[in-house]
CSV table of C-alpha atoms and ligand atoms in Angstrom, one decimal:
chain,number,residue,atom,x,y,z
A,15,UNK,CA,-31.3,-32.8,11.0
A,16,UNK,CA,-35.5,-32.6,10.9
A,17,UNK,CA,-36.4,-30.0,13.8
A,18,UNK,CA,-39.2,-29.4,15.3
A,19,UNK,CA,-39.5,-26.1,17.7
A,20,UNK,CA,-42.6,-26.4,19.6
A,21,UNK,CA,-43.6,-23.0,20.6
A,22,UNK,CA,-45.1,-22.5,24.0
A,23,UNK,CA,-47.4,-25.1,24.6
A,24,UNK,CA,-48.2,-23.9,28.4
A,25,UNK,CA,-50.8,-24.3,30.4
A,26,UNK,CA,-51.7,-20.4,30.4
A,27,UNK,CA,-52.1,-20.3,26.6
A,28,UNK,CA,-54.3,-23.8,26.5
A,29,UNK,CA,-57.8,-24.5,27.7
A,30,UNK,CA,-59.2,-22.9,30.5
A,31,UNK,CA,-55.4,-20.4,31.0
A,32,UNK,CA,-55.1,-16.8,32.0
A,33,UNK,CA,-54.4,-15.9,28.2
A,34,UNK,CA,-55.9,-18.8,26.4
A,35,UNK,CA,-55.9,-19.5,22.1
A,36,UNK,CA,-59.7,-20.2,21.9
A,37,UNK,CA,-59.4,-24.1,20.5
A,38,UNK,CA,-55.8,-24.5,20.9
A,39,UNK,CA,-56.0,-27.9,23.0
A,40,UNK,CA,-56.5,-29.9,19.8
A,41,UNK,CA,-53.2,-29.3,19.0
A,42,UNK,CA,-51.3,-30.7,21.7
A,43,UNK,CA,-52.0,-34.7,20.5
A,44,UNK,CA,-51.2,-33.2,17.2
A,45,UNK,CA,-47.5,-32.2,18.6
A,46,UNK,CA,-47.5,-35.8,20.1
A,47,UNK,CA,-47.7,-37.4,17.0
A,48,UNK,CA,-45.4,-35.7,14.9
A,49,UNK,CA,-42.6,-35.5,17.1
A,50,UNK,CA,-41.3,-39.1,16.2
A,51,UNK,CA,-40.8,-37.5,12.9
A,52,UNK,CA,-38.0,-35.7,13.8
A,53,UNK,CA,-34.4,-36.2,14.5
A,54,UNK,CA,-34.1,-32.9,17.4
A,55,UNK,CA,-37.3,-31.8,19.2
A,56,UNK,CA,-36.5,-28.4,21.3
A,57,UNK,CA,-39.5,-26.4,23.0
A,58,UNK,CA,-39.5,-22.5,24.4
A,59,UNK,CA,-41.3,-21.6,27.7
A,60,UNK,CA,-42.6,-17.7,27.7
A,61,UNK,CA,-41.3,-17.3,31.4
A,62,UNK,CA,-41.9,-13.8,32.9
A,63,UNK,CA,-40.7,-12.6,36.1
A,64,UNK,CA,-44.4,-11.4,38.1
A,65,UNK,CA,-43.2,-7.4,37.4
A,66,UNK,CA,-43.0,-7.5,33.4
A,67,UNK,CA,-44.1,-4.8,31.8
A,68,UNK,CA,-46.1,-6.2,29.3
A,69,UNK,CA,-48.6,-7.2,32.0
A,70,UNK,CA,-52.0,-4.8,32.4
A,71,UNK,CA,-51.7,-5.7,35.9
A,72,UNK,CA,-48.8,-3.6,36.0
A,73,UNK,CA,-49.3,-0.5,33.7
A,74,UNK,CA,-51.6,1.2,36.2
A,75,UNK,CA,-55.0,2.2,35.2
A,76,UNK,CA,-54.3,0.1,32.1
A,77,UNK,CA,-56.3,-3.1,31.1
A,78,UNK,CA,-55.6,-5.9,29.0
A,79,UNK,CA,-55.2,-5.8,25.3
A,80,UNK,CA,-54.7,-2.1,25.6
A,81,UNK,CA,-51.3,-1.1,23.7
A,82,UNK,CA,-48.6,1.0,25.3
A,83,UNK,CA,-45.5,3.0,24.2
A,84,UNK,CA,-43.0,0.9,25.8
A,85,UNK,CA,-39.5,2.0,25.7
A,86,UNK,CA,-40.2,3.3,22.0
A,87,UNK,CA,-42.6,0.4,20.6
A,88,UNK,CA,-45.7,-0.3,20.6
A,89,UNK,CA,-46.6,-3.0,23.3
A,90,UNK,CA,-50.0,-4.9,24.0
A,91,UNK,CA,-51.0,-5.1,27.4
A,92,UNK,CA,-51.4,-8.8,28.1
A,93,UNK,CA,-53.1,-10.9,31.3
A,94,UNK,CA,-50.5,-12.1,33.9
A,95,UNK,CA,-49.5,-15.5,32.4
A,96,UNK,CA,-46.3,-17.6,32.3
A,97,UNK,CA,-45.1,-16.3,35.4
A,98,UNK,CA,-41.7,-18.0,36.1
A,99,UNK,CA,-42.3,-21.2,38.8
A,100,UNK,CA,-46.2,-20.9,38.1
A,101,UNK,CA,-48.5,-23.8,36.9
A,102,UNK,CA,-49.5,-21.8,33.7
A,103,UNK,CA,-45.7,-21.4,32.6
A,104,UNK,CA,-45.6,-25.0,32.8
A,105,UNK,CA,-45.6,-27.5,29.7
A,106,UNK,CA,-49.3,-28.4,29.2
A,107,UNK,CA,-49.3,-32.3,31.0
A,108,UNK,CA,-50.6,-34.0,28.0
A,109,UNK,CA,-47.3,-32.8,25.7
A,110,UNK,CA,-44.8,-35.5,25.5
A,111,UNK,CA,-41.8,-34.0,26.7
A,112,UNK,CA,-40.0,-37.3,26.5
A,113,UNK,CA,-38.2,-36.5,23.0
A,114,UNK,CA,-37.4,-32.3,24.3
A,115,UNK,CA,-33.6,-32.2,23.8
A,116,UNK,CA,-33.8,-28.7,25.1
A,117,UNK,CA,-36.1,-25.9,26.4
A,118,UNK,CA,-35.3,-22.2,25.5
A,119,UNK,CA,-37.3,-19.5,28.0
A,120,UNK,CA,-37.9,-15.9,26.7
A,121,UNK,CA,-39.4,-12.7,28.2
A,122,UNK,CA,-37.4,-13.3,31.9
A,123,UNK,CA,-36.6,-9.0,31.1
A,124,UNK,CA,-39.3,-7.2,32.6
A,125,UNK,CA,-38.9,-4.5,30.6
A,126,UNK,CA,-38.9,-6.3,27.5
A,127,UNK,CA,-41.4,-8.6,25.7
A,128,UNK,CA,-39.9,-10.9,23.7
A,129,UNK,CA,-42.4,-12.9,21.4
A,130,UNK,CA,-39.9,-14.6,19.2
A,131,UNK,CA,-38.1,-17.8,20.3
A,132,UNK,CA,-34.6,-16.2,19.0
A,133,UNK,CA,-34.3,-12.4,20.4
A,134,UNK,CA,-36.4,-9.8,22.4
A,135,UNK,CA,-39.0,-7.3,20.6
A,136,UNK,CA,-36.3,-4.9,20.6
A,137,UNK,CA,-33.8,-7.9,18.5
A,138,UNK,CA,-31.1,-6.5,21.0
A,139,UNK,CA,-30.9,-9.8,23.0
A,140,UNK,CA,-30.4,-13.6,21.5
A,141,UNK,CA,-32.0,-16.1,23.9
A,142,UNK,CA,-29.1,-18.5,21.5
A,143,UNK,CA,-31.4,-20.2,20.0
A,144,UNK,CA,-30.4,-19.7,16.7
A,145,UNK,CA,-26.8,-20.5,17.4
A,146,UNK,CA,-27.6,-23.8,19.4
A,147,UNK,CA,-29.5,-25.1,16.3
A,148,UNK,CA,-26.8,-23.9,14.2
A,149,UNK,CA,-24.9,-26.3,16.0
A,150,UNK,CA,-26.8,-28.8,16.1
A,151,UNK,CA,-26.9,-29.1,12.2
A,152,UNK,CA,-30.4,-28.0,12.2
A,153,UNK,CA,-31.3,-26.5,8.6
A,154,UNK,CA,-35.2,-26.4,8.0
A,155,UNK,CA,-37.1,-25.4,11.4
A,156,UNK,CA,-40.7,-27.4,11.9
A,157,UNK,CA,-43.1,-25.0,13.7
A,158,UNK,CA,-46.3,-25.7,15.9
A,159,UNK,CA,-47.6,-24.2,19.1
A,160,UNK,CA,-49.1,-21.1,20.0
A,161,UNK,CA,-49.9,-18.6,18.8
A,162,UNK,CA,-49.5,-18.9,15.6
A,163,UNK,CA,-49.8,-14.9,15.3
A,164,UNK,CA,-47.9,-14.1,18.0
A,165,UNK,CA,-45.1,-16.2,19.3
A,166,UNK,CA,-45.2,-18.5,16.5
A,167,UNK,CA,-45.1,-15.5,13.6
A,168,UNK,CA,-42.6,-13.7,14.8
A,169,UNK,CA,-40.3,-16.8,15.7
A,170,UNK,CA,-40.5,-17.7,12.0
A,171,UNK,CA,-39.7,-14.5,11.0
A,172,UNK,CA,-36.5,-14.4,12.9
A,173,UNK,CA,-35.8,-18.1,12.2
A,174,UNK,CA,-35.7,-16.9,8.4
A,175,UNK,CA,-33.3,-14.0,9.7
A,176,UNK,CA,-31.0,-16.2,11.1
A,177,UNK,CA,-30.8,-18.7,7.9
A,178,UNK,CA,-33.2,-21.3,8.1
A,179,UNK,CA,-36.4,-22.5,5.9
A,180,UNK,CA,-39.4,-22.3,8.0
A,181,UNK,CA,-42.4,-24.9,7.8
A,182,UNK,CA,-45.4,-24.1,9.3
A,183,UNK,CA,-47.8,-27.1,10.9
A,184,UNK,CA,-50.9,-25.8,10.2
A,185,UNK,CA,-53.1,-28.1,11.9
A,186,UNK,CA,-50.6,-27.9,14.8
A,187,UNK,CA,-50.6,-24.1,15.6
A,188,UNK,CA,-53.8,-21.8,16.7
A,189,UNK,CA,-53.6,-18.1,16.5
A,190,UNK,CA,-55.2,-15.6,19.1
A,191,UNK,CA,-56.6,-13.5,16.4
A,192,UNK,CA,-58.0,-16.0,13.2
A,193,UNK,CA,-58.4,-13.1,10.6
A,194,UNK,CA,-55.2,-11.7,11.6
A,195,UNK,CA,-53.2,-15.2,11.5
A,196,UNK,CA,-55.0,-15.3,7.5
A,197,UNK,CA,-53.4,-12.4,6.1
A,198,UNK,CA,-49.9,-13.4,8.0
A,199,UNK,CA,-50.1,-16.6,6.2
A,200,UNK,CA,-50.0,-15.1,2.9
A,201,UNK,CA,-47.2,-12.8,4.1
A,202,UNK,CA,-45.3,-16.0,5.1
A,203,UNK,CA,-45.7,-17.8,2.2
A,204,UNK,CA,-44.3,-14.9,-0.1
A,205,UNK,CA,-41.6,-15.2,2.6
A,206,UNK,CA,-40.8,-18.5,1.4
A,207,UNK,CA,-42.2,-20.3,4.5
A,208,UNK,CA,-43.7,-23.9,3.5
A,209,UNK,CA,-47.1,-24.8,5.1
A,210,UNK,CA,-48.1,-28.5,5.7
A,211,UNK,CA,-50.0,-30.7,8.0
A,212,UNK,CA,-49.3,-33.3,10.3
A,213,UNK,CA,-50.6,-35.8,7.6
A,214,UNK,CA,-48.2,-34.8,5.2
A,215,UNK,CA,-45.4,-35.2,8.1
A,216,UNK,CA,-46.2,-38.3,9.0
A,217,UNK,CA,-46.5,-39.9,5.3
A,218,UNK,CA,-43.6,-38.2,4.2
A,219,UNK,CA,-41.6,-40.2,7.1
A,220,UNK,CA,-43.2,-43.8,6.4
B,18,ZN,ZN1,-45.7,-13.3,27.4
């Protein structure tokens, strides 16, 4: 079962959004053309009720990209974005979403960020993610979205956790921070994470 988990392509990480990846909208037709590739596409939605925590909005005299102490780790202070219902929480309307068997949301605890698709910061609560794909046969997890040093990262991480091989689409991901996403890379790869391109994807399944 080839899977593809397309991390958070929403409106409030793309072009012109309240916490955008500077260049990220090149990798939305990217997404589009490597999701016939696979037998089970699934997506995750960061979907934050208006009073999280990890907004600056709500920390008062705080402002973004300041870090907290929240509830015992460290926690960066982000934009309001993904609020649950809003325009930016939605799918950015150029993704096919045709092909999405399902969509799993994260960070809905406002006390809580959560930047993995499988459990919270804390990795106290599952969204189920792992066990649905379990399910569903999947073995070797595909990943592009954003970002790729954030969301992205720390969803491989866990995806390795719970017993899968990761594979990173390079040309398919953009990180917030470049020279930070570099030096993760190399941490991923002695990981065992696999990196390829959409090329490769594509010629692999001709
Ligand atoms: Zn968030």
């Amino acid at each position: 079962m080839k899977t593809l988990l397309i991390i958070d392509v929403q409106n409030d990480f793309l072009g012109g959004g309240s916490l955008e990846v500077p260049g990220s909208n090149v990798i939305v037709p990217v997404i589009n053309q490597i999701q016939d590739s696979f037998d089970l596409v699934v997506a995750t939605q960061d979907w934050h009720p208006e009073d999280h925590k990890s907004f600056a909005s709500n920390q008062p005299g705080k402002k973004p990209f300041e870090t907290i102490m929240l509830h015992g780790l460290s926690q960066t202070l982000w934009p309001d974005h993904c609020i649950q219902g809003s325009r930016g929480a939605e799918l950015h309307q150029t993704l096919n979403t045709g092909r999405i068997a399902a969509i799993f949301r994260k960070g809905m605890d406002p006390e809580i960020d959560s930047y993995s698709a499988f459990f919270d910061n804390n990795h106290q609560l599952s969204t189920g993610l792992g066990g649905y794909l379990k399910e569903k046969g999947a073995m070797e997890i595909h990943f592009p979205g954003v970002a790729a040093d954030i969301c992205v990262y720390y969803s491989i991480l866990d995806s390795i956790l719970e017993g899968f091989t990761a594979v990173l689409v390079e040309d398919a991901t953009k990180p917030l921070y470049t020279e930070k996403f570099d030096e993760m890379k190399c941490e991923l790869v002695k990981l065992g994470v696999k990196i390829t391109t959409s090329s490769q994807i594509i010629s692999q399944n001709e």
